[in-house]
Coordinates of C-alpha atoms and ligand atoms in Angstrom, one line a residue:
X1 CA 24.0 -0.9 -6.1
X2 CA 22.5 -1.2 -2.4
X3 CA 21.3 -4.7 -1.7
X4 CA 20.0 -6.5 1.6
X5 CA 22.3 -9.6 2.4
X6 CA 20.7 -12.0 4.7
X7 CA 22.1 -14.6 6.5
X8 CA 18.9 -17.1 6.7
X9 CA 17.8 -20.2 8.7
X10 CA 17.4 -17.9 11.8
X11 CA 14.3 -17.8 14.2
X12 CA 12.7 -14.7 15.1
X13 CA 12.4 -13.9 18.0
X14 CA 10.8 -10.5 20.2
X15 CA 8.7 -7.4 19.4
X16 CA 8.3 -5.4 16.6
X17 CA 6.4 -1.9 16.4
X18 CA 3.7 -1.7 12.9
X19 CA 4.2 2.0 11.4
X20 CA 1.2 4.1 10.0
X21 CA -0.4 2.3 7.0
X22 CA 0.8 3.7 3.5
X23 CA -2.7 2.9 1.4
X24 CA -3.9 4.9 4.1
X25 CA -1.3 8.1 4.1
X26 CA -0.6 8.5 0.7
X27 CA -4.9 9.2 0.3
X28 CA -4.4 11.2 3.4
X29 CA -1.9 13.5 2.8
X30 CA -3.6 14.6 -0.7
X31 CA -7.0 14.6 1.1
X32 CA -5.4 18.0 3.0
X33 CA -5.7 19.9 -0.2
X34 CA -9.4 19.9 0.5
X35 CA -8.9 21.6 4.0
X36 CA -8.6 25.2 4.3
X37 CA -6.5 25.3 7.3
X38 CA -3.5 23.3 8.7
X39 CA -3.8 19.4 9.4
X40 CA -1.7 18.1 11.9
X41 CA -1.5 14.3 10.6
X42 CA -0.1 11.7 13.3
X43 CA 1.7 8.2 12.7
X44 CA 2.7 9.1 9.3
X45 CA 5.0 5.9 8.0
X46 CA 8.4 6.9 6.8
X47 CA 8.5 5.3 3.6
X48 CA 9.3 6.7 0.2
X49 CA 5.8 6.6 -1.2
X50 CA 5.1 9.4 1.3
X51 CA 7.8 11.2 0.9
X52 CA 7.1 12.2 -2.8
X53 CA 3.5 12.8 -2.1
X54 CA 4.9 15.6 0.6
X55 CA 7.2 16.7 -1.9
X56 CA 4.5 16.8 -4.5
X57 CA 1.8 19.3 -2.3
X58 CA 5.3 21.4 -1.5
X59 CA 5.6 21.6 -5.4
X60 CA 2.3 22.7 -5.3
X61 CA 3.1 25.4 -2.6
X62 CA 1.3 23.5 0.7
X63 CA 3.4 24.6 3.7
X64 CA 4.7 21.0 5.0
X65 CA 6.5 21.0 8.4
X66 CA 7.8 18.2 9.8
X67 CA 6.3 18.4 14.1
X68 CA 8.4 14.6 14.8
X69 CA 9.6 11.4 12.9
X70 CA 6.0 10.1 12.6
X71 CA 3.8 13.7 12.1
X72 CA 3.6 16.6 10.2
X73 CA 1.8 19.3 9.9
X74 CA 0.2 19.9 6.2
X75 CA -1.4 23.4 5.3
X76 CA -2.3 23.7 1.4
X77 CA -4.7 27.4 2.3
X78 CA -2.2 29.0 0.1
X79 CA -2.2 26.7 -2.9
X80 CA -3.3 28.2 -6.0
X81 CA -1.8 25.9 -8.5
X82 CA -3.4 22.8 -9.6
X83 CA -1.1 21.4 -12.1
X84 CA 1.3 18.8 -10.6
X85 CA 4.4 18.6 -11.4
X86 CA 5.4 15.5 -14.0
X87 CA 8.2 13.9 -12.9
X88 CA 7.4 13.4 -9.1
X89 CA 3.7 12.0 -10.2
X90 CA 4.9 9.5 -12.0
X91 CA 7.2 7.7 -9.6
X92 CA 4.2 6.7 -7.7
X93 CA 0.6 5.6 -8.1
X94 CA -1.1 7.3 -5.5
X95 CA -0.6 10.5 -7.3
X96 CA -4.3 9.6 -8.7
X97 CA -5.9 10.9 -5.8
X98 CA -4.9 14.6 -6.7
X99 CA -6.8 14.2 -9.4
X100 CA -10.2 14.4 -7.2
X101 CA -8.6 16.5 -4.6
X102 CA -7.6 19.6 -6.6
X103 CA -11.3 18.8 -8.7
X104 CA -13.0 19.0 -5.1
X105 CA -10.8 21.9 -4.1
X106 CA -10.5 24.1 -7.9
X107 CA -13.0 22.1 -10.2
X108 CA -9.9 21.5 -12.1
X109 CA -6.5 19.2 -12.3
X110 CA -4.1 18.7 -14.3
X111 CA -2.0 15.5 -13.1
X112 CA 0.1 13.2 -15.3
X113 CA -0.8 9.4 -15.3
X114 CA -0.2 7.6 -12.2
X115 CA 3.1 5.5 -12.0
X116 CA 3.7 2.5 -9.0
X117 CA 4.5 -1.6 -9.5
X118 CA 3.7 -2.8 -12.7
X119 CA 0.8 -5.5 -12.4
X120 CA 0.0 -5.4 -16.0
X121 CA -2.6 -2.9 -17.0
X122 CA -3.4 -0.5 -14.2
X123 CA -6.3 1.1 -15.6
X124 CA -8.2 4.0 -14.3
X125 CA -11.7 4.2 -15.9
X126 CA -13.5 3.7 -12.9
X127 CA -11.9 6.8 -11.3
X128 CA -13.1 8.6 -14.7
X129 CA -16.4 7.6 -14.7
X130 CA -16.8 9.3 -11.2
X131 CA -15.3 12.3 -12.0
X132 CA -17.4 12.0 -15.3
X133 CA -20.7 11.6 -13.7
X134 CA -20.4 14.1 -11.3
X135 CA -19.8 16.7 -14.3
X136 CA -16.5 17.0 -15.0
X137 CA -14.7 17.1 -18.6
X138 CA -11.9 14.8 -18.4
X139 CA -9.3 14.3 -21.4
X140 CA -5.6 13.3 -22.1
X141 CA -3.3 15.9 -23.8
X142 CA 0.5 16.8 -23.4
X143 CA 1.6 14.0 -21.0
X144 CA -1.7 15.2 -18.7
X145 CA -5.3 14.4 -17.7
X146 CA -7.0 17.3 -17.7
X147 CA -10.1 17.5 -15.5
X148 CA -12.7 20.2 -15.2
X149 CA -15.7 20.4 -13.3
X150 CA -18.1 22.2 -16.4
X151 CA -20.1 24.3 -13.7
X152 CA -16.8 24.9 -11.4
X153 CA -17.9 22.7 -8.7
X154 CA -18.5 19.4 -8.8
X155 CA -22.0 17.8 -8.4
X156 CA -23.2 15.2 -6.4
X157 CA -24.9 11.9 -8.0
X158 CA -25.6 8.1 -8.1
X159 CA -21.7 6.4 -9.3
X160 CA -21.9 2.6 -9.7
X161 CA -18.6 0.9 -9.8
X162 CA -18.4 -1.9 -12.6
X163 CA -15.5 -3.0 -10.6
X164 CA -14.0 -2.7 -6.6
X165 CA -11.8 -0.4 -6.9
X166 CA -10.0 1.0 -4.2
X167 CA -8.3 4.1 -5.7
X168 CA -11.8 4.4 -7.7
X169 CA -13.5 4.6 -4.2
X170 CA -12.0 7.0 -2.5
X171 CA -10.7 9.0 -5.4
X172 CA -14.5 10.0 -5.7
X173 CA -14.5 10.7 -1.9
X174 CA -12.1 12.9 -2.5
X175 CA -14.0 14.8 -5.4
X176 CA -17.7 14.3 -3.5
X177 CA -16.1 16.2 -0.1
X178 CA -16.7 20.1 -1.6
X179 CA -19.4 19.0 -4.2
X180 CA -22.9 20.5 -4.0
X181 CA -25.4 17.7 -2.9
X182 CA -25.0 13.9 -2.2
X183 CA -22.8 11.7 -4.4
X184 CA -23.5 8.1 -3.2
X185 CA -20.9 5.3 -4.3
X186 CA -22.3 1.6 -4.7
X187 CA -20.1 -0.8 -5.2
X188 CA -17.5 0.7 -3.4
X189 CA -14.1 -1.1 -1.9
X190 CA -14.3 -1.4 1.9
X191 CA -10.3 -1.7 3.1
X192 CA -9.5 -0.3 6.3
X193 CA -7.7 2.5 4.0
X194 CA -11.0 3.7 3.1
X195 CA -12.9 4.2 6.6
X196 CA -9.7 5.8 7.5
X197 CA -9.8 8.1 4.7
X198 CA -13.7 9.1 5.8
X199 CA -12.8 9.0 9.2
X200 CA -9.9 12.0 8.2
X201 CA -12.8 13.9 6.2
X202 CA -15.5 14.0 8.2
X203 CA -12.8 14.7 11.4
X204 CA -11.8 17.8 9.2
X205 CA -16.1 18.4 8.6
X206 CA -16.9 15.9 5.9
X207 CA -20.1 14.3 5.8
X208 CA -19.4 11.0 4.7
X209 CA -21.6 7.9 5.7
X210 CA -21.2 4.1 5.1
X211 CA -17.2 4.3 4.3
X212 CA -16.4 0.6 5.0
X213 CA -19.3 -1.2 3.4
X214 CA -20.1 -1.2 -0.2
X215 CA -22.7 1.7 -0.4
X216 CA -20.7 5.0 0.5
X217 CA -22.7 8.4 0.8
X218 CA -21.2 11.5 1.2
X219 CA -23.0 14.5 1.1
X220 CA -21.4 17.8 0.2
X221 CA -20.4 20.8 2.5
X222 CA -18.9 23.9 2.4
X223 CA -15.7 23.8 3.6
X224 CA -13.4 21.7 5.9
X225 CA -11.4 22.9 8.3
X226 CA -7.9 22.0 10.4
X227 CA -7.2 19.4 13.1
X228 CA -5.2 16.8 14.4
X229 CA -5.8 12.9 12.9
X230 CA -3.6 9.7 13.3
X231 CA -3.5 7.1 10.5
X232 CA -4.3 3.5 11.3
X233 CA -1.5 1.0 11.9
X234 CA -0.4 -0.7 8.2
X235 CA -2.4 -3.9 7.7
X236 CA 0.1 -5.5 5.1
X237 CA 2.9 -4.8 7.2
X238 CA 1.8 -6.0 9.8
X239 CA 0.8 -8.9 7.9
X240 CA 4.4 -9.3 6.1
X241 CA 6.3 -9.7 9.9
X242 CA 3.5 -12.1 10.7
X243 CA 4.9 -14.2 7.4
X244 CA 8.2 -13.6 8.2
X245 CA 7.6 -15.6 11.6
X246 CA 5.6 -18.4 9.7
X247 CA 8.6 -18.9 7.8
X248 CA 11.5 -18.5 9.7
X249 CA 9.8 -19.8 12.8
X250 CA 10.1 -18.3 16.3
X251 CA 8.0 -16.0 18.1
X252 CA 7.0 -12.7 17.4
X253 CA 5.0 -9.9 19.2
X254 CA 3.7 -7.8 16.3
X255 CA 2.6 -4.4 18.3
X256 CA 0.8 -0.9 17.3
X257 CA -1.9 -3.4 14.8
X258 CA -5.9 -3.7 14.6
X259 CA -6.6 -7.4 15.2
X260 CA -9.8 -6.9 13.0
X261 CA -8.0 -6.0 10.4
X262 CA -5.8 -9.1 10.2
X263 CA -8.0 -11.4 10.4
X264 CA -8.4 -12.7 6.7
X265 CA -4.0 -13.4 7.4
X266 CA -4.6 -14.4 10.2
X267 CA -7.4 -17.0 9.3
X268 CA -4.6 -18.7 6.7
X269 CA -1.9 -18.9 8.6
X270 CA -3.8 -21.0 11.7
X271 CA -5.0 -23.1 8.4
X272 CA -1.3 -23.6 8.1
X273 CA -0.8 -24.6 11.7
X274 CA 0.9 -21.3 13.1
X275 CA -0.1 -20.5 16.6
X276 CA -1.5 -16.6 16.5
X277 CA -2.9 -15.2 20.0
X278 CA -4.8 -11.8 19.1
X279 CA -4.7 -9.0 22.0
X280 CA -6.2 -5.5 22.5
X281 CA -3.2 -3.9 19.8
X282 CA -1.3 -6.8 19.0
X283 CA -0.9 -10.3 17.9
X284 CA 1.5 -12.7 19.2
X285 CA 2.8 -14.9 15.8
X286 CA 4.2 -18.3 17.3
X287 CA 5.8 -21.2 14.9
X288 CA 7.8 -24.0 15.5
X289 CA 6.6 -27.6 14.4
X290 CA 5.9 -27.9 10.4
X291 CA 3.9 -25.7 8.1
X292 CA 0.6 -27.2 6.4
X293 CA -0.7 -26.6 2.9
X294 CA -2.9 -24.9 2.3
X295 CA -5.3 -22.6 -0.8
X296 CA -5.3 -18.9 -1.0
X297 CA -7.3 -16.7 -2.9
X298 CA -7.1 -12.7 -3.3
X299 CA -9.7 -10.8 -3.2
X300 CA -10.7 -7.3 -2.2
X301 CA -11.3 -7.0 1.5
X302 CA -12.4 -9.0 3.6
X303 CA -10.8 -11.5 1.1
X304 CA -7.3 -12.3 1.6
X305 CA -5.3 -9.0 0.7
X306 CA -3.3 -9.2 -2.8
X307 CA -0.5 -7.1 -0.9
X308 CA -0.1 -10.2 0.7
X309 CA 0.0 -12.3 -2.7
X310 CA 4.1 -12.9 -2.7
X311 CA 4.7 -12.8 1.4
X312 CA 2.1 -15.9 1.7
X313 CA 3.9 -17.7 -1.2
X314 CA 6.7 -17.7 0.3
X315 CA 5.7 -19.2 3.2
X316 CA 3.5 -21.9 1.5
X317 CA 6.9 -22.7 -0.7
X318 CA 7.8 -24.4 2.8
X319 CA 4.3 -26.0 3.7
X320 CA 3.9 -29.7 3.2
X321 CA 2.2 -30.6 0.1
X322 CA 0.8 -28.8 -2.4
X323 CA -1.1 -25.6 -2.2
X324 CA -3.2 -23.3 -5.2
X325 CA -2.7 -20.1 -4.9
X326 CA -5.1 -18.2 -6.7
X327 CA -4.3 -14.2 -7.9
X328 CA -8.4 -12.6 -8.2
X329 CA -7.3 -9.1 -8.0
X330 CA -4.4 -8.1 -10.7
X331 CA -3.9 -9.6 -14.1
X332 CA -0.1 -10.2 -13.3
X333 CA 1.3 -10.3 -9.9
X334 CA 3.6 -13.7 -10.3
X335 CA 6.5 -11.8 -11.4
X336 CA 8.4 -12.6 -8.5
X337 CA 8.5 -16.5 -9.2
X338 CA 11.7 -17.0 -11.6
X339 CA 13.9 -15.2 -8.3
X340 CA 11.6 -18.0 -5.9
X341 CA 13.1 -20.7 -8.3
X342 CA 16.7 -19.4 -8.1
X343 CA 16.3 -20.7 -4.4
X344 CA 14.6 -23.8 -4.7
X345 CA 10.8 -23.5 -4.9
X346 CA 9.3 -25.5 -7.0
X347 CA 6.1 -23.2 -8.5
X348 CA 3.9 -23.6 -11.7
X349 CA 1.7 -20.6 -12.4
X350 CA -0.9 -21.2 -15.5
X351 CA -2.7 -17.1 -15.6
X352 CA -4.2 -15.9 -11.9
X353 CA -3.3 -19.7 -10.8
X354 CA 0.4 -20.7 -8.9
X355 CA 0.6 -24.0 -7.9
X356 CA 3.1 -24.4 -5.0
X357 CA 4.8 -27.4 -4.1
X358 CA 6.2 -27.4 -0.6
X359 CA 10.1 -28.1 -0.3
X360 CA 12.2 -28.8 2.6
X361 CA 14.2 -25.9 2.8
X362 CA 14.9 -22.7 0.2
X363 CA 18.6 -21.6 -0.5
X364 CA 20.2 -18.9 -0.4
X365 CA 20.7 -16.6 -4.3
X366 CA 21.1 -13.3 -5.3
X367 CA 18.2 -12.4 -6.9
X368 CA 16.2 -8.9 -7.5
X369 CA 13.3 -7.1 -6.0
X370 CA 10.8 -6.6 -8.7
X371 CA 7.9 -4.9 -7.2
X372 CA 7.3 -3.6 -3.3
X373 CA 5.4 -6.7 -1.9
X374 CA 7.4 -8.8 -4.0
X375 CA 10.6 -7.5 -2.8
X376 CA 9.2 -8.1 0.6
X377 CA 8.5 -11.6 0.0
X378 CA 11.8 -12.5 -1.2
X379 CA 12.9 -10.9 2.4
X380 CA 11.1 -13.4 4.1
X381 CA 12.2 -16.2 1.6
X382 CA 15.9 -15.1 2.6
X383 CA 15.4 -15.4 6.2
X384 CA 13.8 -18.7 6.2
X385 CA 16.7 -20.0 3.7
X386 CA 19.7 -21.8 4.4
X387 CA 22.9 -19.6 3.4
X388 CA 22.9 -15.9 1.8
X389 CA 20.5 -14.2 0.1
X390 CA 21.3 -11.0 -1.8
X391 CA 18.1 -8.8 -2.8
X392 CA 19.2 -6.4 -5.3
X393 CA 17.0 -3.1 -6.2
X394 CA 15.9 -2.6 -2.5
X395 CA 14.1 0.9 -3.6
X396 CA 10.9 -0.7 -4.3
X397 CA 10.8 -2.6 -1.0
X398 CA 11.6 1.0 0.8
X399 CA 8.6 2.5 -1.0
X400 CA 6.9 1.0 1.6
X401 CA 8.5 -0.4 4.5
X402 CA 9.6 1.6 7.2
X403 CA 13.2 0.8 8.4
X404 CA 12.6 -2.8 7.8
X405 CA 16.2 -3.4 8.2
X406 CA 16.2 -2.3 12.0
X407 CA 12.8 -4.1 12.4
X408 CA 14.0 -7.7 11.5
X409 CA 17.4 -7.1 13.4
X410 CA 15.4 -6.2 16.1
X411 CA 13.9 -9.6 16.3
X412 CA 17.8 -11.5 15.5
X413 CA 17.5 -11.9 12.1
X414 CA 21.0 -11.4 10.4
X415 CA 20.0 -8.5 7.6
X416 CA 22.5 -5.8 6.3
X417 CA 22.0 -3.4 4.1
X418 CA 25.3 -3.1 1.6
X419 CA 26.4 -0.6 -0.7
X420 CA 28.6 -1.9 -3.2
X421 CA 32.0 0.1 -4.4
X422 CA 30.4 1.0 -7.4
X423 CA 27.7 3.2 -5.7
X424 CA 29.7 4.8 -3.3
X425 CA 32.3 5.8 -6.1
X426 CA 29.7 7.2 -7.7
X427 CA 27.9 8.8 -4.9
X428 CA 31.2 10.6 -4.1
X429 CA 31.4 11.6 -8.4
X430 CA 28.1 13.5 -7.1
Ligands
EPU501 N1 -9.3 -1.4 -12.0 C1 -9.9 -1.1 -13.2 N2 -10.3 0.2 -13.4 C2 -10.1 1.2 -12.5 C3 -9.5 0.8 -11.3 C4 -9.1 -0.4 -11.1 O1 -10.1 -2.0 -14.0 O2 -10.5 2.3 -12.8 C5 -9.0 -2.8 -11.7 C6 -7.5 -3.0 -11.5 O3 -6.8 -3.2 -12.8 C7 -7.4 -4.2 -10.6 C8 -8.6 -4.0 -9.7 O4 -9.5 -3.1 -10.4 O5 -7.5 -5.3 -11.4 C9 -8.4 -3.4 -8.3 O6 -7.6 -2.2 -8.5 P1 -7.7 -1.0 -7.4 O7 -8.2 0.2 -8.0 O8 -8.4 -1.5 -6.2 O9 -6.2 -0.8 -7.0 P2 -5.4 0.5 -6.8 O10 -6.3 1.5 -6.1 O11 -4.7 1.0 -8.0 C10 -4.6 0.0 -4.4 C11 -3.3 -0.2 -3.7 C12 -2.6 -1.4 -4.2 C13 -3.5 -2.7 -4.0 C14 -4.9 -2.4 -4.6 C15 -5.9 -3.5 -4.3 C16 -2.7 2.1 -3.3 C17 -1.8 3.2 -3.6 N3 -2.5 1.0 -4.0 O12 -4.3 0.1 -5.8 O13 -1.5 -1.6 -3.3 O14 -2.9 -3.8 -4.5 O15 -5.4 -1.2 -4.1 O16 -6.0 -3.7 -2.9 O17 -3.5 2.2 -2.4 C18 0.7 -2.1 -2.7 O18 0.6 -1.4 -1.6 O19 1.7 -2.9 -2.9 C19 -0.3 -2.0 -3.8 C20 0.0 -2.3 -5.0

């Protein structure tokens, strides 16, 4: 097993560097399907998530070349193929948006159902009723939806989301690019992830107006072609370091962000008497006298991110009093809170509600990443606690968090990734 052992109760102190935004990347990289040409795509994070998605188009036959740590260059002219192979596309839930790329590119896909952290039910019906709407068959059969645009392209029209949906959103993009006529999307999500995913499509020759507020038109062209596009910093990392300092205390340059889009983490954490100083691409996270309760609620943006659900718990498990803490987004994101108890936070969750009490201090446990942000909080929960914390199953934390290890010891906090005996016998076994 490879764990991260912390050695908590540390300040933080220095810079650190935000990578390319995964939400963002892993609609990005599929979104080059629809070019016929090669993309050259810039501040690429190096995370897992985006590794299988690469590996995926390759299965497919795109021509990936890696230009530096941080771009590549994507050409999928070749691909002829729209079935996607099984056992990558379930290891991750971004594997969704192939089904509207390859139905913009082929007017037909065959992807298995989508994989990723288990919320409770992660349906996609709102995806379906795009694709639906816009003329497509769509069916389940083998392991495989199988879509198919009935008139081999698909066709613009009116789709009204019964709920915000940000894979819904710009999985329709996706399909709307190549379509003949205007497909207009009310009710659409309005992350940062999406007006980077127009701003890539209409860079590449997309016509796509309104991404970033809830009524999204896009009206359907030819074809797109190659060019060079860099994907916006990662708000929820960003946000995560920010938590780590309002924890552990210190201060903390957090570089290579979009103030703007921090602003709803921001907001909370001032609420909760941390000092944060915004400049042109940074924000300067400052705290050292006592954290203040304070009530969160998630909802899609500009509400208060759910990726940052678990990170802001822990640091309200350390606020005075008592805060609510209020889940509007997933059905079941407090899976996290037994490992919180095993160090000494004292949480009640009734449904969508956790009710925090503030303690002193945390301690130090081994306990057991159980989903990517999750994982991430109990990282920040470590640094801020007195004595060692072990996080076991790492791998969902490194889904999404580029070299996070380096990051944190960049700033002095004591984090070590180790490998126990057992692993490396068996690594050697082969
Ligand atoms: N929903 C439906 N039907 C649908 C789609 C969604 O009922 O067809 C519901 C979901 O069950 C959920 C809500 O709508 O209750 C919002 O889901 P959404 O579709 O917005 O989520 P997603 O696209 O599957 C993305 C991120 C998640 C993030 C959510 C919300 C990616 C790959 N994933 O998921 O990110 O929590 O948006 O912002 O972009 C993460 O990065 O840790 C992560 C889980």
């Amino acid at each position: 097993m490879t764990k991260y052992v912390i050695h908590g109760g540390k300040p933080l102190f220095g810079e650190i560097d935000i990578s390319g935004a995964k939400n963002a990347a892993v609609a990005i990289i599929p979104a080059a399907l629809l070019v016929d040409g090669s993309c050259r795509i810039e501040n690429i994070p190096q995370i897992s998530d985006v590794t299988l998605i690469l590996n995926i188009l390759q299965e497919l036959g795109a021509d990936v070349r890696t230009v530096n740590r941080t771009t590549v260059d994507v050409d999928c002219s070749h691909i002829r193929n729209a079935r996607v192979p099984e056992e990558l596309a379930r290891k991750i839930r971004a594997s969704y948006y192939l089904i509207g790329a390859l139905l913009g590119r082929f007017g037909s896909a065959q992807v298995p159902p989508p994989g990723g952290c288990d919320f409770g039910g992660r349906p996609i019906d709102q995806h379906i009723k795009g694709f639906l709407a816009m003329g497509a068959e769509v069916d389940v059969r083998g392991g495989f939806i199988h879509a198919r645009a009935e008139k081999g392209r698909m066709q613009g029209t009116h789709v009204y989301l019964d709920i915000v949906s940000v894979g819904a959103t710009m999985n329709i993009m996706l399909a709307a690019v190549l379509a003949e006529g205007m497909t207009v999307i009310e009710n659409a999500a309005k992350e940062p992830h999406i007006v980077d995913l127009a701003n890539f499509l209409n860079s590449m020759g997309a016509d796509i107006m309104g991404a970033g507020t809830d009524v999204i038109k896009i009206r359907g062209v030819e074809r797109l072609s190659g060019g060079t596009y860099s994907i916006i910093p990662d708000q929820i990392e960003a946000g995560t370091y920010m938590a780590a300092v309002a924890a552990a205390g210190g201060e903390v340059l957090v570089k290579n962000v979009i103030p703007k889009h921090l602003e709803c983490i921001t907001a909370k954490l001032l609420e909760m008497g941390v000092t944060v100083e915004e400049r042109d691409d940074a924000v300067l996270v400052r705290r050292d006298g006592k954290l203040t309760r304070t009530n969160v609620k998630t909802l899609p943006y500009p509400g208060f991110p759910t990726d940052m659900q678990p990170q802001i718990a822990a640091v309200l498990c350390l606020a005075e009093g008592t805060s609510v803490l209020t889940e509007g987004v997933w059905d079941n994101r407090y899976r996290y809170v037994d490992e919180f108890r095993r160090m000494g936070a004292q949480i009640q969750v009734d449904g969508k509600i956790a009710v925090i009490e503030g303690v002193d201090h945390l301690t130090g446990a081994r306990i057991q990443a159980c989903d990517l942000r999750a994982g991430a909080a109990m990282v920040i929960a470590g640094l801020a606690a007195q004595g060692v914390t072990e996080i076991g199953c790492i791998h969902h934390i490194e889904r999404g968090y580029e070299d996070i290890v380096r990051k944190l010891s960049g700033v002095g906090a004591d984090i070590r990734v180790v490998v126990t005996p057992d692993e490396e016998k068996q690594s050697q076994v082969g």
